[in-house]
N, CA, C and O atoms as a Tinker XYZ file with bonds, in Angstrom:
   480  protein
     1  N     -4.965000    1.934000  -19.081000    73     2
     2  CA    -4.590000    2.523000  -17.745000    64     1     3
     3  C     -4.299000    1.418000  -16.728000    63     2     4     5
     4  O     -4.892000    0.339000  -16.716000    81     3
     5  N     -3.405000    1.755000  -15.938000    73     3     6
     6  CA    -3.132000    0.741000  -14.762000    64     5     7
     7  C     -4.205000    0.739000  -13.721000    63     6     8     9
     8  O     -4.519000    1.835000  -13.257000    81     7
     9  N     -4.822000   -0.347000  -13.281000    73     7    10
    10  CA    -5.860000   -0.518000  -12.322000    64     9    11
    11  C     -5.340000   -1.392000  -11.257000    63    10    12    13
    12  O     -4.369000   -2.116000  -11.481000    81    11
    13  N     -5.969000   -1.367000  -10.032000    73    11    14
    14  CA    -5.434000   -2.089000   -8.882000    64    13    15
    15  C     -6.572000   -2.785000   -8.194000    63    14    16    17
    16  O     -7.669000   -2.239000   -8.077000    81    15
    17  N     -6.302000   -4.048000   -7.715000    73    15    18
    18  CA    -7.142000   -4.798000   -6.971000    64    17    19
    19  C     -6.335000   -5.217000   -5.708000    63    18    20    21
    20  O     -5.282000   -5.845000   -5.819000    81    19
    21  N     -6.874000   -4.839000   -4.457000    73    19    22
    22  CA    -6.248000   -5.243000   -3.302000    64    21    23
    23  C     -6.923000   -6.388000   -2.656000    63    22    24    25
    24  O     -8.106000   -6.674000   -2.842000    81    23
    25  N     -6.012000   -7.102000   -1.798000    73    23    26
    26  CA    -6.630000   -8.189000   -1.014000    64    25    27
    27  C     -5.687000   -8.538000    0.072000    63    26    28    29
    28  O     -4.554000   -8.056000    0.086000    81    27
    29  N     -6.111000   -9.362000    0.991000    73    27    30
    30  CA    -5.339000   -9.851000    2.130000    64    29    31
    31  C     -5.761000   -9.177000    3.485000    63    30    32    33
    32  O     -5.232000   -9.554000    4.531000    81    31
    33  N     -6.653000   -8.241000    3.477000    73    31    34
    34  CA    -6.871000   -7.650000    4.824000    64    33    35
    35  C     -7.849000   -8.541000    5.717000    63    34    36    37
    36  O     -8.300000   -9.609000    5.303000    81    35
    37  N     -8.103000   -8.078000    6.822000    73    35    38
    38  CA    -8.887000   -8.869000    7.803000    64    37    39
    39  C     -8.876000   -8.233000    9.079000    63    38    40    41
    40  O     -8.553000   -7.060000    9.269000    81    39
    41  N     -9.305000   -9.199000   10.100000    73    39    42
    42  CA    -9.317000   -8.867000   11.500000    64    41    43
    43  C     -8.184000   -9.512000   12.163000    63    42    44    45
    44  O     -8.053000  -10.721000   11.974000    81    43
    45  N     -7.334000   -8.897000   12.918000    73    43    46
    46  CA    -6.168000   -9.500000   13.471000    64    45    47
    47  C     -6.020000   -8.883000   14.797000    63    46    48    49
    48  O     -6.318000   -7.700000   14.961000    81    47
    49  N     -5.533000   -9.693000   15.849000    73    47    50
    50  CA    -5.216000   -9.133000   17.215000    64    49    51
    51  C     -3.953000   -8.363000   17.104000    63    50    52    53
    52  O     -3.162000   -8.547000   16.179000    81    51
    53  N     -3.750000   -7.417000   18.141000    73    51    54
    54  CA    -2.578000   -6.694000   18.230000    64    53    55
    55  C     -1.333000   -7.674000   18.267000    63    54    56    57
    56  O     -1.352000   -8.724000   18.909000    81    55
    57  N     -0.296000   -7.258000   17.555000    73    55    58
    58  CA     0.865000   -8.030000   17.561000    64    57    59
    59  C      0.907000   -8.982000   16.510000    63    58    60    61
    60  O      1.963000   -9.570000   16.276000    81    59
    61  N     -0.211000   -9.222000   15.793000    73    59    62
    62  CA    -0.192000  -10.177000   14.627000    64    61    63
    63  C      0.263000   -9.500000   13.375000    63    62    64    65
    64  O      0.721000   -8.364000   13.263000    81    63
    65  N      0.039000  -10.464000   12.394000    73    63    66
    66  CA     0.681000  -10.134000   11.030000    64    65    67
    67  C     -0.441000  -10.369000    9.873000    63    66    68    69
    68  O     -1.304000  -11.243000    9.956000    81    67
    69  N     -0.320000   -9.557000    8.895000    73    67    70
    70  CA    -1.158000   -9.622000    7.624000    64    69    71
    71  C     -0.063000   -9.553000    6.412000    63    70    72    73
    72  O      1.032000   -9.030000    6.621000    81    71
    73  N     -0.370000  -10.050000    5.255000    73    71    74
    74  CA     0.232000   -9.786000    4.010000    64    73    75
    75  C     -0.794000   -9.297000    3.026000    63    74    76    77
    76  O     -1.722000  -10.019000    2.661000    81    75
    77  N     -0.620000   -8.052000    2.594000    73    75    78
    78  CA    -1.596000   -7.520000    1.679000    64    77    79
    79  C     -1.068000   -7.690000    0.200000    63    78    80    81
    80  O      0.126000   -7.521000   -0.047000    81    79
    81  N     -1.860000   -7.983000   -0.645000    73    79    82
    82  CA    -1.453000   -8.168000   -2.043000    64    81    83
    83  C     -2.255000   -7.217000   -2.948000    63    82    84    85
    84  O     -3.460000   -7.043000   -2.767000    81    83
    85  N     -1.520000   -6.565000   -3.987000    73    83    86
    86  CA    -1.985000   -5.864000   -4.828000    64    85    87
    87  C     -1.757000   -6.262000   -6.317000    63    86    88    89
    88  O     -0.610000   -6.299000   -6.764000    81    87
    89  N     -2.840000   -6.560000   -7.090000    73    87    90
    90  CA    -2.754000   -6.998000   -8.520000    64    89    91
    91  C     -2.976000   -5.885000   -9.412000    63    90    92    93
    92  O     -4.035000   -5.259000   -9.398000    81    91
    93  N     -1.999000   -5.610000  -10.203000    73    91    94
    94  CA    -2.171000   -4.588000  -11.206000    64    93    95
    95  C     -2.498000   -4.812000  -12.643000    63    94    96    97
    96  O     -1.959000   -5.789000  -13.163000    81    95
    97  N     -3.188000   -4.170000  -13.284000    73    95    98
    98  CA    -3.427000   -4.379000  -14.708000    64    97    99
    99  C     -2.886000   -3.314000  -15.431000    63    98   100   101
   100  O     -2.843000   -2.189000  -14.935000    81    99
   101  N     -2.427000   -3.577000  -16.663000    73    99   102
   102  CA    -1.913000   -2.378000  -17.530000    64   101   103
   103  C     -0.524000   -2.920000  -18.122000    63   102   104   105
   104  O      0.148000   -3.731000  -17.484000    81   103
   105  N     -0.168000   -2.484000  -19.244000    73   103   106
   106  CA     0.897000   -2.846000  -19.994000    64   105   107
   107  C      2.219000   -2.162000  -19.558000    63   106   108   109
   108  O      3.282000   -2.609000  -19.989000    81   107
   109  N      2.196000   -1.137000  -18.751000    73   107   110
   110  CA     3.490000   -0.458000  -18.417000    64   109   111
   111  C      3.646000   -0.412000  -16.892000    63   110   112   113
   112  O      4.197000    0.543000  -16.345000    81   111
   113  N      3.134000   -1.496000  -16.191000    73   111   114
   114  CA     3.237000   -1.538000  -14.771000    64   113   115
   115  C      4.763000   -1.431000  -14.264000    63   114   116   117
   116  O      4.983000   -0.788000  -13.237000    81   115
   117  N      5.716000   -1.988000  -14.893000    73   115   118
   118  CA     7.046000   -2.050000  -14.560000    64   117   119
   119  C      7.811000   -0.635000  -14.528000    63   118   120   121
   120  O      8.944000   -0.532000  -14.058000    81   119
   121  N      7.129000    0.392000  -15.042000    73   119   122
   122  CA     7.856000    1.626000  -15.150000    64   121   123
   123  C      7.461000    2.582000  -13.906000    63   122   124   125
   124  O      8.008000    3.660000  -13.675000    81   123
   125  N      6.484000    2.043000  -13.190000    73   123   126
   126  CA     5.831000    2.984000  -12.060000    64   125   127
   127  C      6.630000    2.694000  -10.855000    63   126   128   129
   128  O      7.048000    1.554000  -10.653000    81   127
   129  N      6.858000    3.651000  -10.059000    73   127   130
   130  CA     7.033000    3.592000   -8.624000    64   129   131
   131  C      5.640000    3.257000   -7.929000    63   130   132   133
   132  O      4.607000    3.756000   -8.374000    81   131
   133  N      5.630000    2.450000   -6.893000    73   131   134
   134  CA     4.346000    1.922000   -6.395000    64   133   135
   135  C      4.267000    2.310000   -4.959000    63   134   136   137
   136  O      5.287000    2.625000   -4.347000    81   135
   137  N      3.068000    2.298000   -4.389000    73   135   138
   138  CA     2.922000    2.603000   -2.972000    64   137   139
   139  C      1.678000    2.038000   -2.399000    63   138   140   141
   140  O      0.749000    1.743000   -3.152000    81   139
   141  N      1.598000    1.871000   -1.141000    73   139   142
   142  CA     0.545000    1.614000   -0.326000    64   141   143
   143  C      0.181000    2.777000    0.540000    63   142   144   145
   144  O      1.002000    3.474000    1.136000    81   143
   145  N     -1.126000    2.933000    0.560000    73   143   146
   146  CA    -1.745000    4.089000    1.326000    64   145   147
   147  C     -2.812000    3.525000    2.201000    63   146   148   149
   148  O     -3.317000    2.429000    1.954000    81   147
   149  N     -3.129000    4.187000    3.118000    73   147   150
   150  CA    -4.261000    3.900000    3.997000    64   149   151
   151  C     -5.201000    5.032000    4.442000    63   150   152   153
   152  O     -4.767000    6.184000    4.441000    81   151
   153  N     -6.387000    4.788000    4.800000    73   151   154
   154  CA    -7.303000    5.840000    5.108000    64   153   155
   155  C     -8.351000    5.370000    6.193000    63   154   156   157
   156  O     -9.060000    4.372000    6.061000    81   155
   157  N     -8.358000    6.191000    7.247000    73   155   158
   158  CA    -9.431000    6.074000    8.137000    64   157   159
   159  C    -10.619000    6.935000    7.785000    63   158   160   161
   160  O    -10.444000    8.095000    7.412000    81   159
   161  N    -11.864000    6.385000    7.896000    73   159   162
   162  CA   -13.078000    7.027000    7.606000    64   161   163
   163  C    -13.003000    8.543000    8.223000    63   162   164   165
   164  O    -12.715000    8.743000    9.403000    81   163
   165  N    -13.277000    9.520000    7.346000    73   163   166
   166  CA   -13.340000   10.951000    7.888000    64   165   167
   167  C    -11.881000   11.520000    7.770000    63   166   168   169
   168  O    -11.760000   12.730000    7.960000    81   167
   169  N    -10.883000   10.865000    7.511000    73   167   170
   170  CA    -9.545000   11.367000    7.411000    64   169   171
   171  C     -8.965000   11.494000    6.054000    63   170   172   173
   172  O     -9.575000   10.991000    5.111000    81   171
   173  N     -7.910000   12.080000    5.873000    73   171   174
   174  CA    -7.126000   12.132000    4.620000    64   173   175
   175  C     -6.491000   10.835000    4.356000    63   174   176   177
   176  O     -6.184000   10.119000    5.309000    81   175
   177  N     -6.264000   10.465000    3.130000    73   175   178
   178  CA    -5.525000    9.359000    2.747000    64   177   179
   179  C     -3.986000    9.603000    3.149000    63   178   180   181
   180  O     -3.519000   10.735000    3.023000    81   179
   181  N     -3.203000    8.547000    3.631000    73   179   182
   182  CA    -1.911000    8.748000    4.032000    64   181   183
   183  C     -1.016000    7.806000    3.291000    63   182   184   185
   184  O     -1.413000    6.688000    2.963000    81   183
   185  N      0.218000    8.254000    3.017000    73   183   186
   186  CA     1.165000    7.305000    2.452000    64   185   187
   187  C      1.798000    6.505000    3.337000    63   186   188   189
   188  O      2.343000    7.050000    4.296000    81   187
   189  N      1.854000    5.065000    3.198000    73   187   190
   190  CA     2.423000    4.156000    4.217000    64   189   191
   191  C      3.814000    3.749000    3.752000    63   190   192   193
   192  O      4.751000    3.774000    4.550000    81   191
   193  N      3.968000    3.396000    2.558000    73   191   194
   194  CA     5.346000    2.923000    2.090000    64   193   195
   195  C      5.239000    3.038000    0.481000    63   194   196   197
   196  O      4.163000    3.027000   -0.118000    81   195
   197  N      6.428000    3.144000   -0.097000    73   195   198
   198  CA     6.530000    3.244000   -1.441000    64   197   199
   199  C      7.884000    2.397000   -1.821000    63   198   200   201
   200  O      8.750000    2.078000   -1.006000    81   199
   201  N      7.889000    2.114000   -3.149000    73   199   202
   202  CA     8.904000    1.229000   -3.814000    64   201   203
   203  C      9.073000    1.753000   -5.257000    63   202   204   205
   204  O      8.096000    1.826000   -6.001000    81   203
   205  N     10.227000    2.095000   -5.626000    73   203   206
   206  CA    10.544000    2.553000   -6.949000    64   205   207
   207  C     10.600000    1.283000   -7.862000    63   206   208   209
   208  O     10.635000    0.136000   -7.417000    81   207
   209  N     10.604000    1.586000   -9.069000    73   207   210
   210  CA    10.890000    0.457000  -10.063000    64   209   211
   211  C     12.116000   -0.287000   -9.938000    63   210   212   213
   212  O     12.227000   -1.474000  -10.245000    81   211
   213  N     13.163000    0.545000   -9.415000    73   211   214
   214  CA    14.395000   -0.005000   -9.152000    64   213   215
   215  C     14.586000   -0.801000   -7.640000    63   214   216   217
   216  O     15.613000   -1.414000   -7.348000    81   215
   217  N     13.524000   -0.684000   -6.837000    73   215   218
   218  CA    13.458000   -1.373000   -5.673000    64   217   219
   219  C     13.863000   -0.619000   -4.476000    63   218   220   221
   220  O     14.063000   -1.223000   -3.423000    81   219
   221  N     14.016000    0.818000   -4.572000    73   219   222
   222  CA    14.260000    1.610000   -3.364000    64   221   223
   223  C     13.067000    1.673000   -2.608000    63   222   224   225
   224  O     12.035000    1.818000   -3.262000    81   223
   225  N     12.972000    1.594000   -1.337000    73   223   226
   226  CA    11.839000    1.641000   -0.433000    64   225   227
   227  C     11.913000    2.800000    0.488000    63   226   228   229
   228  O     13.007000    3.186000    0.901000    81   227
   229  N     10.761000    3.397000    0.843000    73   227   230
   230  CA    10.695000    4.223000    1.928000    64   229   231
   231  C      9.311000    3.985000    2.712000    63   230   232   233
   232  O      8.309000    3.471000    2.214000    81   231
   233  N      9.443000    4.465000    4.061000    73   231   234
   234  CA     8.190000    4.105000    4.891000    64   233   235
   235  C      7.843000    5.298000    5.712000    63   234   236   237
   236  O      8.681000    6.160000    5.976000    81   235
   237  N      6.533000    5.350000    6.138000    73   235   238
   238  CA     6.075000    6.278000    7.155000    64   237   239
   239  C      6.684000    5.947000    8.453000    63   238   240   241
   240  O      6.820000    4.780000    8.822000    81   239
   241  N      7.079000    7.041000    9.201000    73   239   242
   242  CA     7.747000    6.760000   10.440000    64   241   243
   243  C      6.876000    5.711000   11.305000    63   242   244   245
   244  O      7.435000    4.852000   11.986000    81   243
   245  N      5.574000    5.826000   11.242000    73   243   246
   246  CA     4.790000    5.134000   12.123000    64   245   247
   247  C      4.724000    3.524000   11.740000    63   246   248   249
   248  O      4.164000    2.756000   12.522000    81   247
   249  N      5.259000    3.085000   10.627000    73   247   250
   250  CA     5.320000    1.757000   10.262000    64   249   251
   251  C      6.729000    1.221000   10.073000    63   250   252   253
   252  O      6.919000    0.036000    9.800000    81   251
   253  N      7.724000    2.105000   10.219000    73   251   254
   254  CA     9.171000    1.688000    9.810000    64   253   255
   255  C      9.507000    0.587000   10.689000    63   254   256   257
   256  O      9.197000    0.656000   11.878000    81   255
   257  N     10.047000   -0.317000   10.268000    73   255   258
   258  CA    10.501000   -1.473000   11.093000    64   257   259
   259  C      9.500000   -2.601000   11.392000    63   258   260   261
   260  O      9.802000   -3.653000   11.954000    81   259
   261  N      8.338000   -2.283000   10.976000    73   259   262
   262  CA     7.264000   -3.379000   11.226000    64   261   263
   263  C      6.665000   -3.774000    9.684000    63   262   264   265
   264  O      6.230000   -4.895000    9.423000    81   263
   265  N      6.710000   -2.830000    8.862000    73   263   266
   266  CA     6.171000   -3.190000    7.444000    64   265   267
   267  C      7.141000   -3.324000    6.384000    63   266   268   269
   268  O      8.197000   -2.694000    6.448000    81   267
   269  N      6.864000   -4.128000    5.364000    73   267   270
   270  CA     7.801000   -4.274000    4.268000    64   269   271
   271  C      7.069000   -4.296000    3.106000    63   270   272   273
   272  O      6.082000   -5.024000    2.994000    81   271
   273  N      7.528000   -3.433000    2.065000    73   271   274
   274  CA     6.802000   -3.353000    0.780000    64   273   275
   275  C      7.782000   -4.024000   -0.163000    63   274   276   277
   276  O      9.000000   -3.847000   -0.158000    81   275
   277  N      7.072000   -4.842000   -0.998000    73   275   278
   278  CA     8.000000   -5.497000   -2.110000    64   277   279
   279  C      7.094000   -5.566000   -3.376000    63   278   280   281
   280  O      5.894000   -5.298000   -3.325000    81   279
   281  N      7.782000   -5.965000   -4.589000    73   279   282
   282  CA     7.142000   -5.996000   -5.832000    64   281   283
   283  C      7.828000   -6.986000   -6.675000    63   282   284   285
   284  O      9.023000   -7.265000   -6.574000    81   283
   285  N      6.916000   -7.553000   -7.597000    73   283   286
   286  CA     7.308000   -8.472000   -8.539000    64   285   287
   287  C      6.898000   -8.031000   -9.999000    63   286   288   289
   288  O      5.807000   -8.382000  -10.449000    81   287
   289  N      7.725000   -7.304000  -10.694000    73   287   290
   290  CA     7.208000   -6.777000  -11.953000    64   289   291
   291  C      6.727000   -7.846000  -13.003000    63   290   292   293
   292  O      5.805000   -7.628000  -13.789000    81   291
   293  N      7.435000   -9.016000  -12.941000    73   291   294
   294  CA     6.933000  -10.095000  -13.863000    64   293   295
   295  C      5.441000  -10.557000  -13.558000    63   294   296   297
   296  O      4.714000  -11.019000  -14.437000    81   295
   297  N      5.057000  -10.394000  -12.258000    73   295   298
   298  CA     3.705000  -10.802000  -11.931000    64   297   299
   299  C      2.694000   -9.651000  -11.699000    63   298   300   301
   300  O      1.553000   -9.825000  -11.268000    81   299
   301  N      3.255000   -8.421000  -12.041000    73   299   302
   302  CA     2.356000   -7.221000  -11.829000    64   301   303
   303  C      1.675000   -7.108000  -10.501000    63   302   304   305
   304  O      0.489000   -6.819000  -10.348000    81   303
   305  N      2.583000   -7.378000   -9.512000    73   303   306
   306  CA     2.058000   -7.507000   -8.157000    64   305   307
   307  C      2.898000   -6.617000   -7.202000    63   306   308   309
   308  O      4.076000   -6.427000   -7.506000    81   307
   309  N      2.422000   -6.085000   -6.133000    73   307   310
   310  CA     3.065000   -5.381000   -5.090000    64   309   311
   311  C      2.476000   -5.963000   -3.782000    63   310   312   313
   312  O      1.270000   -6.197000   -3.700000    81   311
   313  N      3.338000   -6.197000   -2.753000    73   311   314
   314  CA     2.894000   -6.734000   -1.491000    64   313   315
   315  C      3.183000   -5.661000   -0.360000    63   314   316   317
   316  O      3.957000   -4.723000   -0.552000    81   315
   317  N      2.555000   -5.849000    0.747000    73   315   318
   318  CA     2.776000   -5.182000    2.007000    64   317   319
   319  C      2.780000   -6.164000    3.079000    63   318   320   321
   320  O      1.689000   -6.578000    3.472000    81   319
   321  N      3.913000   -6.621000    3.637000    73   319   322
   322  CA     4.077000   -7.449000    4.773000    64   321   323
   323  C      3.855000   -6.550000    6.008000    63   322   324   325
   324  O      4.513000   -5.521000    6.163000    81   323
   325  N      2.914000   -6.961000    6.882000    73   323   326
   326  CA     2.553000   -5.991000    8.021000    64   325   327
   327  C      2.778000   -6.951000    9.292000    63   326   328   329
   328  O      2.128000   -7.977000    9.495000    81   327
   329  N      3.758000   -6.476000   10.078000    73   327   330
   330  CA     3.984000   -7.319000   11.332000    64   329   331
   331  C      3.917000   -6.419000   12.500000    63   330   332   333
   332  O      4.061000   -5.198000   12.429000    81   331
   333  N      3.679000   -7.124000   13.635000    73   331   334
   334  CA     3.509000   -6.316000   14.968000    64   333   335
   335  C      2.373000   -5.294000   14.813000    63   334   336   337
   336  O      2.517000   -4.148000   15.241000    81   335
   337  N      1.362000   -5.654000   14.267000    73   335   338
   338  CA     0.260000   -4.666000   14.106000    64   337   339
   339  C     -0.286000   -4.122000   15.421000    63   338   340   341
   340  O     -0.371000   -4.745000   16.479000    81   339
   341  N     -0.644000   -2.849000   15.183000    73   339   342
   342  CA    -1.211000   -2.123000   16.213000    64   341   343
   343  C     -2.631000   -1.704000   16.014000    63   342   344   345
   344  O     -3.019000   -1.695000   14.846000    81   343
   345  N     -3.433000   -1.374000   16.901000    73   343   346
   346  CA    -4.753000   -0.897000   16.687000    64   345   347
   347  C     -4.731000    0.359000   15.924000    63   346   348   349
   348  O     -5.711000    0.581000   15.213000    81   347
   349  N     -3.761000    1.231000   15.953000    73   347   350
   350  CA    -3.727000    2.429000   15.085000    64   349   351
   351  C     -3.394000    2.204000   13.692000    63   350   352   353
   352  O     -3.354000    3.133000   12.886000    81   351
   353  N     -3.151000    0.982000   13.382000    73   351   354
   354  CA    -2.973000    0.561000   11.915000    64   353   355
   355  C     -4.221000    0.233000   11.318000    63   354   356   357
   356  O     -4.193000   -0.113000   10.137000    81   355
   357  N     -5.427000    0.280000   11.977000    73   355   358
   358  CA    -6.722000   -0.072000   11.475000    64   357   359
   359  C     -6.995000    0.972000   10.472000    63   358   360   361
   360  O     -6.916000    2.157000   10.798000    81   359
   361  N     -7.308000    0.619000    9.281000    73   359   362
   362  CA    -7.562000    1.453000    8.158000    64   361   363
   363  C     -8.006000    0.578000    6.900000    63   362   364   365
   364  O     -7.904000   -0.649000    6.903000    81   363
   365  N     -8.471000    1.258000    5.900000    73   363   366
   366  CA    -8.604000    0.782000    4.512000    64   365   367
   367  C     -7.241000    0.919000    3.829000    63   366   368   369
   368  O     -6.725000    2.033000    3.739000    81   367
   369  N     -6.685000   -0.094000    3.381000    73   367   370
   370  CA    -5.292000    0.050000    2.633000    64   369   371
   371  C     -5.608000   -0.010000    1.158000    63   370   372   373
   372  O     -6.419000   -0.819000    0.706000    81   371
   373  N     -4.954000    0.858000    0.421000    73   371   374
   374  CA    -5.013000    0.922000   -1.087000    64   373   375
   375  C     -3.690000    0.749000   -1.633000    63   374   376   377
   376  O     -2.728000    1.029000   -0.918000    81   375
   377  N     -3.512000    0.315000   -2.831000    73   375   378
   378  CA    -2.327000    0.483000   -3.557000    64   377   379
   379  C     -2.490000    1.329000   -4.727000    63   378   380   381
   380  O     -3.623000    1.462000   -5.189000    81   379
   381  N     -1.550000    1.887000   -5.237000    73   379   382
   382  CA    -1.471000    2.838000   -6.456000    64   381   383
   383  C     -0.107000    3.214000   -6.844000    63   382   384   385
   384  O      0.853000    2.904000   -6.138000    81   383
   385  N      0.016000    3.864000   -7.930000    73   383   386
   386  CA     1.267000    4.368000   -8.264000    64   385   387
   387  C      1.805000    5.407000   -7.211000    63   386   388   389
   388  O      0.995000    5.931000   -6.446000    81   387
   389  N      3.015000    5.695000   -7.149000    73   387   390
   390  CA     3.632000    6.759000   -6.341000    64   389   391
   391  C      4.263000    7.814000   -7.252000    63   390   392   393
   392  O      5.240000    7.606000   -7.972000    81   391
   393  N      3.581000    8.997000   -7.140000    73   391   394
   394  CA     4.128000   10.275000   -7.786000    64   393   395
   395  C      4.748000   11.158000   -6.748000    63   394   396   397
   396  O      3.987000   11.695000   -5.944000    81   395
   397  N      6.061000   11.379000   -6.664000    73   395   398
   398  CA     6.516000   12.135000   -5.612000    64   397   399
   399  C      6.136000   13.626000   -5.723000    63   398   400   401
   400  O      6.319000   14.409000   -4.791000    81   399
   401  N      5.612000   13.974000   -6.880000    73   399   402
   402  CA     5.181000   15.417000   -6.921000    64   401   403
   403  C      3.753000   15.586000   -6.349000    63   402   404   405
   404  O      3.385000   16.670000   -5.895000    81   403
   405  N      3.023000   14.588000   -6.377000    73   403   406
   406  CA     1.624000   14.494000   -5.759000    64   405   407
   407  C      1.565000   13.112000   -4.945000    63   406   408   409
   408  O      0.960000   12.149000   -5.416000    81   407
   409  N      2.184000   13.055000   -3.762000    73   407   410
   410  CA     2.468000   11.890000   -3.096000    64   409   411
   411  C      1.157000   11.143000   -2.550000    63   410   412   413
   412  O      1.260000    9.989000   -2.134000    81   411
   413  N      0.099000   11.715000   -2.554000    73   411   414
   414  CA    -1.176000   11.039000   -2.033000    64   413   415
   415  C     -2.211000   10.783000   -3.226000    63   414   416   417
   416  O     -3.288000   10.226000   -3.012000    81   415
   417  N     -1.873000   11.166000   -4.332000    73   415   418
   418  CA    -2.792000   11.393000   -5.482000    64   417   419
   419  C     -2.882000   10.042000   -6.244000    63   418   420   421
   420  O     -3.912000    9.775000   -6.863000    81   419
   421  N     -1.829000    9.182000   -6.216000    73   419   422
   422  CA    -1.911000    7.922000   -7.137000    64   421   423
   423  C     -2.102000    8.443000   -8.594000    63   422   424   425
   424  O     -1.605000    9.480000   -9.032000    81   423
   425  N     -2.866000    7.605000   -9.256000    73   423   426
   426  CA    -3.130000    7.914000  -10.684000    64   425   427
   427  C     -4.474000    8.483000  -10.834000    63   426   428   429
   428  O     -4.886000    8.783000  -11.954000    81   427
   429  N     -5.203000    8.656000   -9.753000    73   427   430
   430  CA    -6.509000    9.214000   -9.753000    64   429   431
   431  C     -7.658000    8.122000   -9.888000    63   430   432   433
   432  O     -8.841000    8.443000   -9.999000    81   431
   433  N     -7.250000    6.916000   -9.872000    73   431   434
   434  CA    -8.163000    5.801000  -10.099000    64   433   435
   435  C     -7.884000    4.740000   -9.037000    63   434   436   437
   436  O     -6.933000    3.964000   -9.139000    81   435
   437  N     -8.830000    4.727000   -7.908000    73   435   438
   438  CA    -8.496000    3.800000   -6.867000    64   437   439
   439  C     -9.416000    2.726000   -6.880000    63   438   440   441
   440  O    -10.556000    2.820000   -7.336000    81   439
   441  N     -8.843000    1.532000   -6.295000    73   439   442
   442  CA    -9.593000    0.285000   -6.170000    64   441   443
   443  C    -10.416000    0.500000   -4.963000    63   442   444   445
   444  O    -10.517000    1.568000   -4.359000    81   443
   445  N    -11.066000   -0.758000   -4.633000    73   443   446
   446  CA   -11.903000   -0.723000   -3.298000    64   445   447
   447  C    -11.254000   -0.835000   -2.102000    63   446   448   449
   448  O    -11.841000   -0.662000   -1.034000    81   447
   449  N     -9.962000   -1.139000   -2.193000    73   447   450
   450  CA    -9.045000   -1.312000   -0.963000    64   449   451
   451  C     -9.309000   -2.572000   -0.239000    63   450   452   453
   452  O    -10.117000   -3.411000   -0.638000    81   451
   453  N     -8.647000   -2.673000    0.770000    73   451   454
   454  CA    -8.871000   -4.010000    1.598000    64   453   455
   455  C     -8.817000   -3.591000    3.072000    63   454   456   457
   456  O     -7.874000   -2.897000    3.452000    81   455
   457  N     -9.707000   -3.947000    3.859000    73   455   458
   458  CA    -9.835000   -3.354000    5.225000    64   457   459
   459  C     -8.923000   -4.235000    6.246000    63   458   460   461
   460  O     -8.961000   -5.465000    6.288000    81   459
   461  N     -8.177000   -3.495000    6.982000    73   459   462
   462  CA    -7.425000   -4.067000    7.986000    64   461   463
   463  C     -7.869000   -3.595000    9.399000    63   462   464   465
   464  O     -7.865000   -2.403000    9.708000    81   463
   465  N     -8.229000   -4.533000   10.192000    73   463   466
   466  CA    -8.797000   -4.122000   11.498000    64   465   467
   467  C     -7.983000   -4.951000   12.644000    63   466   468   469
   468  O     -7.958000   -6.180000   12.706000    81   467
   469  N     -7.354000   -4.103000   13.496000    73   467   470
   470  CA    -6.494000   -4.554000   14.640000    64   469   471
   471  C     -7.102000   -4.344000   15.858000    63   470   472   473
   472  O     -7.122000   -3.198000   16.308000    81   471
   473  N     -7.665000   -5.368000   16.546000    73   471   474
   474  CA    -8.365000   -5.312000   17.660000    64   473   475
   475  C     -8.428000   -6.586000   18.502000    63   474   476   477
   476  O     -8.538000   -7.693000   17.977000    81   475
   477  N     -8.356000   -6.401000   19.812000    73   475   478
   478  CA    -8.345000   -7.597000   20.776000    64   477   479
   479  C     -9.893000   -7.969000   21.023000    63   478   480
   480  O    -10.192000   -8.904000   21.766000    81   479
C-alpha cells in the first residue's frame, strides 16, 4: 500500500513561504493522482491542491496563485510550495492520493501530517 510522510511545516510570519514535502512508499506511486489536504482541529479535511500523474494541477480558490503543487515520480515525492502565507492557512497539512470520486478520502491511510502555523 502507498503510505505518506509529510515534512516541512513550521511557524512563519504572514507573507512568508514554506515548502512542504511528501515522501511516498509503494510500488505504484506513479499511477496515482496526488493531492495536498489541510485540516483545522474540529473542522473537516479540505482539499488544497491536486496533481494528476500527467501533471495537470488544480487548486482551491483560497490558495490559487499562492501555492504550487509538483511531483517527481522517480523520487516518489510530491511538494507544495506555499508563498504569501496568510493566518487562515494555519492547519495540519496532509498528502495522499486524489480520488475525484471521493475528493477528501485519500486512500484511507493518513500520515501524521505537518503543521503550518502562520502568525505574527
